Coordinates of N, CA, C and O in Angstrom, one line a residue:
M1 N 11.4 -7.9 -25.6 CA 11.0 -7.5 -24.3 C 12.0 -8.1 -23.3 O 12.4 -9.2 -23.4
S2 N 12.5 -7.2 -22.4 CA 13.6 -7.6 -21.5 C 13.0 -8.5 -20.4 O 11.7 -8.6 -20.3
R3 N 13.8 -9.2 -19.7 CA 13.4 -10.1 -18.6 C 12.6 -9.4 -17.6 O 11.6 -9.9 -17.1
N4 N 13.1 -8.2 -17.2 CA 12.4 -7.4 -16.1 C 11.0 -7.0 -16.6 O 10.0 -7.0 -15.8
A5 N 10.9 -6.6 -17.9 CA 9.6 -6.2 -18.4 C 8.6 -7.4 -18.4 O 7.4 -7.2 -18.1
K6 N 9.1 -8.6 -18.7 CA 8.2 -9.8 -18.7 C 7.8 -10.1 -17.3 O 6.6 -10.4 -17.1
I7 N 8.7 -10.0 -16.3 CA 8.3 -10.2 -14.9 C 7.3 -9.2 -14.5 O 6.3 -9.5 -13.8
N8 N 7.5 -7.9 -14.8 CA 6.6 -6.9 -14.4 C 5.2 -7.1 -15.0 O 4.2 -6.9 -14.4
A9 N 5.1 -7.5 -16.3 CA 3.9 -7.7 -17.0 C 3.1 -8.9 -16.3 O 1.9 -8.9 -16.1
L10 N 3.9 -10.0 -16.0 CA 3.3 -11.1 -15.4 C 2.7 -10.8 -14.0 O 1.6 -11.2 -13.6
L11 N 3.5 -10.0 -13.2 CA 3.0 -9.6 -11.9 C 1.8 -8.7 -12.0 O 0.9 -8.8 -11.2
L12 N 1.8 -7.8 -13.0 CA 0.6 -6.9 -13.2 C -0.7 -7.8 -13.5 O -1.7 -7.5 -13.0
L13 N -0.5 -8.8 -14.4 CA -1.6 -9.7 -14.7 C -2.1 -10.4 -13.5 O -3.3 -10.6 -13.3
L14 N -1.1 -10.9 -12.7 CA -1.5 -11.6 -11.5 C -2.3 -10.8 -10.5 O -3.3 -11.2 -10.0
V15 N -1.9 -9.5 -10.3 CA -2.6 -8.6 -9.4 C -4.0 -8.3 -10.0 O -5.0 -8.3 -9.2
A16 N -4.1 -8.1 -11.3 CA -5.4 -7.9 -11.9 C -6.3 -9.1 -11.7 O -7.5 -8.9 -11.5
A17 N -5.8 -10.3 -11.9 CA -6.6 -11.5 -11.7 C -7.0 -11.6 -10.3 O -8.2 -12.0 -10.1
L18 N -6.2 -11.3 -9.3 CA -6.6 -11.4 -7.9 C -7.7 -10.4 -7.6 O -8.5 -10.7 -6.7
A19 N -7.7 -9.3 -8.3 CA -8.8 -8.3 -8.0 C -10.1 -8.6 -8.8 O -11.2 -8.4 -8.2
V20 N -10.0 -9.2 -9.9 CA -11.2 -9.5 -10.8 C -11.8 -10.8 -10.5 O -13.1 -10.9 -10.5
L21 N -11.1 -11.9 -10.3 CA -11.6 -13.2 -10.2 C -12.7 -13.4 -9.1 O -13.7 -14.0 -9.4
P22 N -12.5 -12.9 -7.9 CA -13.5 -13.1 -6.9 C -14.9 -12.5 -7.3 O -15.9 -13.1 -7.0
V23 N -14.8 -11.4 -8.0 CA -16.1 -10.7 -8.4 C -16.7 -11.5 -9.6 O -17.9 -11.8 -9.7
A24 N -15.8 -11.9 -10.6 CA -16.2 -12.6 -11.8 C -16.8 -14.0 -11.4 O -17.8 -14.4 -12.1
L25 N -16.2 -14.7 -10.5 CA -16.7 -16.0 -10.1 C -17.9 -16.0 -9.2 O -18.4 -17.0 -8.8
G26 N -18.3 -14.8 -8.7 CA -19.4 -14.7 -7.9 C -19.2 -15.3 -6.5 O -20.1 -15.9 -5.9
M27 N -18.0 -15.1 -5.9 CA -17.7 -15.7 -4.6 C -18.5 -15.0 -3.5 O -18.5 -15.5 -2.4
G28 N -19.0 -13.8 -3.7 CA -19.8 -13.2 -2.7 C -21.3 -13.3 -2.8 O -22.0 -12.7 -2.0
D29 N -21.7 -14.0 -3.8 CA -23.2 -14.1 -4.0 C -23.9 -14.8 -2.8 O -23.4 -15.7 -2.2
G30 N -25.1 -14.3 -2.5 CA -25.9 -14.9 -1.5 C -25.5 -14.4 -0.1 O -26.2 -14.8 0.9
K31 N -24.6 -13.5 0.0 CA -24.2 -12.9 1.3 C -24.8 -11.5 1.4 O -24.9 -10.8 0.4
E32 N -25.1 -11.1 2.7 CA -25.6 -9.7 2.8 C -24.6 -8.7 2.5 O -24.8 -7.7 1.8
E33 N -23.4 -8.8 3.0 CA -22.2 -8.0 2.6 C -21.1 -8.9 2.1 O -20.3 -9.4 2.8
P34 N -21.1 -9.1 0.8 CA -20.2 -10.1 0.2 C -18.7 -9.9 0.4 O -18.0 -10.8 0.7
F35 N -18.3 -8.7 0.4 CA -16.8 -8.4 0.6 C -16.6 -7.5 1.8 O -15.9 -6.5 1.7
A36 N -17.2 -7.9 2.9 CA -17.0 -7.1 4.1 C -15.6 -7.2 4.7 O -14.9 -8.2 4.4
G37 N -15.2 -6.2 5.4 CA -13.8 -6.3 6.0 C -13.7 -7.2 7.2 O -14.7 -7.8 7.6
A38 N -12.5 -7.5 7.6 CA -12.3 -8.4 8.7 C -12.9 -7.9 10.0 O -13.4 -8.8 10.8
D39 N -13.0 -6.6 10.2 CA -13.6 -6.1 11.5 C -15.1 -6.5 11.5 O -15.5 -7.0 12.6
S40 N -15.8 -6.3 10.5 CA -17.3 -6.7 10.5 C -17.5 -8.2 10.5 O -18.4 -8.6 11.2
Q41 N -16.6 -8.9 9.9 CA -16.7 -10.4 10.0 C -16.4 -10.9 11.4 O -17.1 -11.8 11.9
A42 N -15.4 -10.3 12.0 CA -15.1 -10.7 13.4 C -16.3 -10.3 14.3 O -16.7 -11.1 15.2
E43 N -16.8 -9.1 14.1 CA -18.0 -8.7 15.0 C -19.2 -9.6 14.8 O -19.8 -10.0 15.8
S44 N -19.5 -10.0 13.6 CA -20.6 -10.9 13.4 C -20.3 -12.3 14.0 O -21.2 -12.9 14.5
A45 N -19.1 -12.8 13.9 CA -18.7 -14.1 14.5 C -18.9 -14.0 16.0 O -19.4 -15.0 16.6
I46 N -18.4 -13.0 16.6 CA -18.5 -12.8 18.1 C -19.9 -12.8 18.5 O -20.3 -13.4 19.5
T47 N -20.7 -12.0 17.9 CA -22.1 -11.9 18.3 C -22.9 -13.2 18.1 O -23.9 -13.4 18.7
E48 N -22.4 -14.0 17.1 CA -23.1 -15.3 16.9 C -22.7 -16.2 18.0 O -23.6 -17.0 18.4
I49 N -21.5 -16.2 18.5 CA -21.0 -17.1 19.5 C -21.6 -16.6 20.9 O -22.1 -17.4 21.7
R50 N -21.4 -15.3 21.2 CA -21.9 -14.8 22.5 C -22.8 -13.6 22.2 O -22.3 -12.4 22.1
P51 N -24.1 -13.7 22.1 CA -25.0 -12.6 21.8 C -25.0 -11.5 22.9 O -25.3 -10.4 22.6
D52 N -24.6 -11.9 24.1 CA -24.6 -10.9 25.2 C -23.3 -10.1 25.3 O -23.1 -9.3 26.3
Y53 N -22.3 -10.3 24.4 CA -21.0 -9.6 24.5 C -21.2 -8.1 24.3 O -21.9 -7.7 23.4
K54 N -20.5 -7.4 25.2 CA -20.5 -5.9 25.1 C -19.1 -5.5 24.7 O -18.1 -5.8 25.4
P55 N -18.9 -4.7 23.7 CA -17.6 -4.2 23.3 C -17.0 -3.3 24.4 O -17.7 -2.6 25.1
W56 N -15.7 -3.3 24.5 CA -15.0 -2.5 25.5 C -15.0 -1.0 25.1 O -15.1 -0.1 25.9
F57 N -14.9 -0.8 23.8 CA -14.8 0.6 23.3 C -15.8 0.8 22.2 O -16.2 -0.2 21.6
S58 N -16.1 2.0 21.9 CA -16.9 2.3 20.8 C -16.2 3.3 19.9 O -15.3 4.1 20.4
P59 N -16.5 3.3 18.6 CA -15.7 4.2 17.7 C -16.0 5.7 18.0 O -17.0 6.1 18.5
L60 N -14.9 6.5 17.8 CA -15.1 8.0 18.1 C -16.0 8.6 17.0 O -16.7 9.5 17.3
Y61 N -15.9 8.1 15.8 CA -16.7 8.6 14.7 C -17.3 7.5 13.9 O -16.5 6.6 13.4
E62 N -18.5 7.5 13.7 CA -19.2 6.4 12.9 C -19.6 7.1 11.6 O -20.5 7.9 11.6
P63 N -19.0 6.7 10.4 CA -19.4 7.3 9.1 C -20.9 7.0 8.8 O -21.4 5.9 9.2
P64 N -21.5 7.9 8.1 CA -22.9 7.7 7.8 C -23.2 6.5 6.8 O -24.3 6.0 6.8
S65 N -22.2 6.1 6.0 CA -22.4 5.0 5.1 C -21.1 4.2 4.8 O -20.0 4.7 5.2
A66 N -21.2 3.1 4.2 CA -20.0 2.3 3.9 C -19.2 3.0 2.9 O -18.0 2.8 2.9
E67 N -19.8 3.7 2.0 CA -19.0 4.4 0.9 C -18.1 5.5 1.5 O -17.0 5.7 1.1
V68 N -18.7 6.2 2.5 CA -17.9 7.3 3.2 C -16.7 6.6 4.0 O -15.6 7.1 4.0
E69 N -17.0 5.5 4.6 CA -16.0 4.8 5.3 C -14.9 4.3 4.4 O -13.7 4.4 4.7
S70 N -15.2 3.8 3.2 CA -14.2 3.4 2.3 C -13.4 4.5 1.7 O -12.2 4.4 1.6
A71 N -14.1 5.7 1.5 CA -13.4 6.9 1.0 C -12.4 7.4 2.1 O -11.3 7.7 1.7
L72 N -12.8 7.4 3.3 CA -11.9 7.8 4.4 C -10.7 6.8 4.5 O -9.6 7.2 4.8
F73 N -11.0 5.5 4.4 CA -9.9 4.6 4.4 C -8.9 4.8 3.3 O -7.7 4.7 3.5
A74 N -9.4 5.0 2.1 CA -8.6 5.3 0.9 C -7.8 6.5 1.1 O -6.6 6.6 0.7
L75 N -8.4 7.6 1.7 CA -7.7 8.8 1.9 C -6.5 8.6 2.9 O -5.4 9.1 2.8
Q76 N -6.8 7.8 4.0 CA -5.8 7.5 5.0 C -4.6 6.7 4.3 O -3.4 7.0 4.6
A77 N -4.9 5.8 3.4 CA -3.9 5.0 2.7 C -3.1 5.9 1.8 O -1.8 5.8 1.7
A78 N -3.7 6.8 1.1 CA -3.0 7.7 0.2 C -2.1 8.7 1.0 O -1.0 9.0 0.6
L79 N -2.6 9.2 2.1 CA -1.8 10.1 2.9 C -0.5 9.3 3.5 O 0.6 9.9 3.5
G80 N -0.7 8.1 3.9 CA 0.4 7.3 4.4 C 1.4 7.0 3.3 O 2.6 7.1 3.5
A81 N 0.9 6.7 2.1 CA 1.8 6.5 0.9 C 2.6 7.8 0.6 O 3.8 7.7 0.2
G82 N 1.9 8.9 0.6 CA 2.5 10.2 0.4 C 3.6 10.5 1.4 O 4.7 11.0 1.0
V83 N 3.4 10.2 2.6 CA 4.4 10.5 3.7 C 5.6 9.6 3.4 O 6.8 10.1 3.5
L84 N 5.4 8.3 3.1 CA 6.5 7.4 2.9 C 7.3 7.8 1.7 O 8.5 7.8 1.7
A85 N 6.6 8.2 0.6 CA 7.3 8.6 -0.6 C 8.1 9.9 -0.4 O 9.2 10.0 -0.9
Y86 N 7.5 10.8 0.4 CA 8.3 12.0 0.7 C 9.5 11.7 1.5 O 10.6 12.2 1.2
Y87 N 9.4 10.8 2.5 CA 10.5 10.5 3.3 C 11.7 9.8 2.5 O 12.8 10.2 2.6
F88 N 11.3 8.8 1.7 CA 12.3 8.1 0.9 C 12.9 9.1 -0.2 O 14.1 9.0 -0.5
G89 N 12.1 9.9 -0.8 CA 12.6 10.9 -1.7 C 13.6 11.9 -1.1 O 14.6 12.2 -1.6
L90 N 13.2 12.3 0.1 CA 14.1 13.2 0.9 C 15.4 12.6 1.2 O 16.5 13.2 1.0
R91 N 15.4 11.3 1.6 CA 16.6 10.6 2.0 C 17.5 10.5 0.7 O 18.7 10.6 0.8
K92 N 16.9 10.1 -0.4 CA 17.7 9.9 -1.6 C 18.3 11.3 -2.1 O 19.4 11.3 -2.5
G93 N 17.5 12.3 -2.0 CA 18.0 13.6 -2.4 C 19.1 14.1 -1.5 O 20.1 14.7 -2.0
R94 N 19.0 13.8 -0.2 CA 20.1 14.2 0.7 C 21.4 13.4 0.4 O 22.5 13.9 0.4
R95 N 21.2 12.1 0.1 CA 22.4 11.3 -0.2 C 23.0 11.7 -1.5 O 24.2 11.8 -1.6
Q96 N 22.2 12.1 -2.5 CA 22.8 12.6 -3.8 C 23.5 14.0 -3.6 O 24.5 14.2 -4.1
G97 N 22.8 14.8 -2.7 CA 23.4 16.1 -2.5 C 24.8 16.0 -1.7 O 25.7 16.7 -2.0
L98 N 24.8 15.1 -0.8 CA 26.1 14.8 0.0 C 27.2 14.3 -1.0 O 28.3 14.7 -0.9
A99 N 26.8 13.4 -1.9 CA 27.8 12.8 -2.8 C 28.3 13.9 -3.8 O 29.5 14.0 -4.1
Q100 N 27.4 14.8 -4.2 CA 27.8 15.9 -5.1 C 28.7 16.9 -4.4 O 29.6 17.5 -4.9
S101 N 28.4 17.2 -3.1 CA 29.2 18.2 -2.4 C 30.6 17.6 -2.1 O 31.5 18.4 -1.9
Q102 N 30.7 16.3 -2.0 CA 32.0 15.7 -1.8 C 32.8 15.4 -3.1 O 33.9 14.9 -3.0
G103 N 32.2 15.8 -4.2 CA 32.8 15.6 -5.5 C 32.7 14.3 -6.1 O 33.3 14.0 -7.1
E104 N 31.9 13.4 -5.5 CA 31.6 12.1 -6.1 C 30.5 12.2 -7.1 O 29.5 12.9 -6.8
P105 N 30.6 11.6 -8.3 CA 29.4 11.6 -9.2 C 28.3 10.7 -8.6 O 28.6 9.7 -8.0
S106 N 27.1 11.1 -8.8 CA 26.0 10.3 -8.3 C 25.8 9.0 -9.2 O 26.2 9.0 -10.3
P107 N 25.3 8.0 -8.6 CA 25.2 6.7 -9.3 C 24.3 6.9 -10.6 O 23.3 7.5 -10.5
G108 N 24.7 6.3 -11.7 CA 24.0 6.4 -12.9 C 24.3 7.6 -13.7 O 23.8 7.7 -14.8
R109 N 25.0 8.6 -13.2 CA 25.3 9.8 -13.9 C 26.6 9.6 -14.7 O 27.5 8.9 -14.2
R110 N 26.7 10.3 -15.8 CA 28.0 10.3 -16.6 C 28.8 11.5 -16.3 O 28.3 12.6 -15.9
S111 N 30.1 11.3 -16.3 CA 31.0 12.5 -16.1 C 30.9 13.4 -17.3 O 30.3 13.1 -18.4
P112 N 31.5 14.6 -17.2 CA 31.3 15.6 -18.3 C 31.8 15.1 -19.6 O 31.4 15.5 -20.7
G113 N 32.8 14.2 -19.7 CA 33.3 13.6 -20.9 C 32.4 12.6 -21.6 O 32.7 12.1 -22.7
G114 N 31.3 12.2 -21.0 CA 30.4 11.3 -21.5 C 30.7 9.8 -21.1 O 30.0 8.9 -21.5
Q115 N 31.8 9.7 -20.3 CA 32.2 8.4 -19.8 C 31.4 8.1 -18.5 O 31.1 9.0 -17.8
P116 N 31.1 6.8 -18.3 CA 30.6 6.4 -17.0 C 31.6 6.8 -15.9 O 32.8 6.8 -16.1
P117 N 31.1 7.0 -14.6 CA 32.0 7.4 -13.6 C 33.1 6.3 -13.4 O 32.8 5.1 -13.4
G118 N 34.3 6.7 -13.2 CA 35.4 5.8 -12.9 C 36.1 5.3 -14.2 O 37.1 4.6 -14.1
E119 N 35.6 5.6 -15.4 CA 36.2 5.2 -16.6 C 36.7 6.4 -17.4 O 36.1 6.8 -18.4
Q120 N 37.7 6.9 -16.9 CA 38.3 8.1 -17.6 C 39.3 7.6 -18.6 O 40.1 6.7 -18.4
S121 N 39.4 8.2 -19.8 CA 40.4 7.8 -20.9 C 41.5 8.7 -21.0 O 41.5 9.8 -20.6

């Protein structure tokens, strides 16, 4: 196993542990909403300190349940990731197309003789 593969496997195990350990150790037991987001935690802290506090704004749309809210958040994250992936793929494709149009071999490609670029015999 190469060094990069070992590092990737270790990072994958670390991420899995970070996701599973709080649930496995019962860190949210005894709470009404054990793994609530920062917004709801801040709201409960503010109302605990100042019960007469009135928010400046109200949400434009209030989802009917926490599951719908989570699904919309996941959809928003997926759309954002898709836009970023499209942008970076487009940039890479343009860079490769420009290199090919100028006669330069793209990085990692071999010349027609099977030699790496720049190593002609």
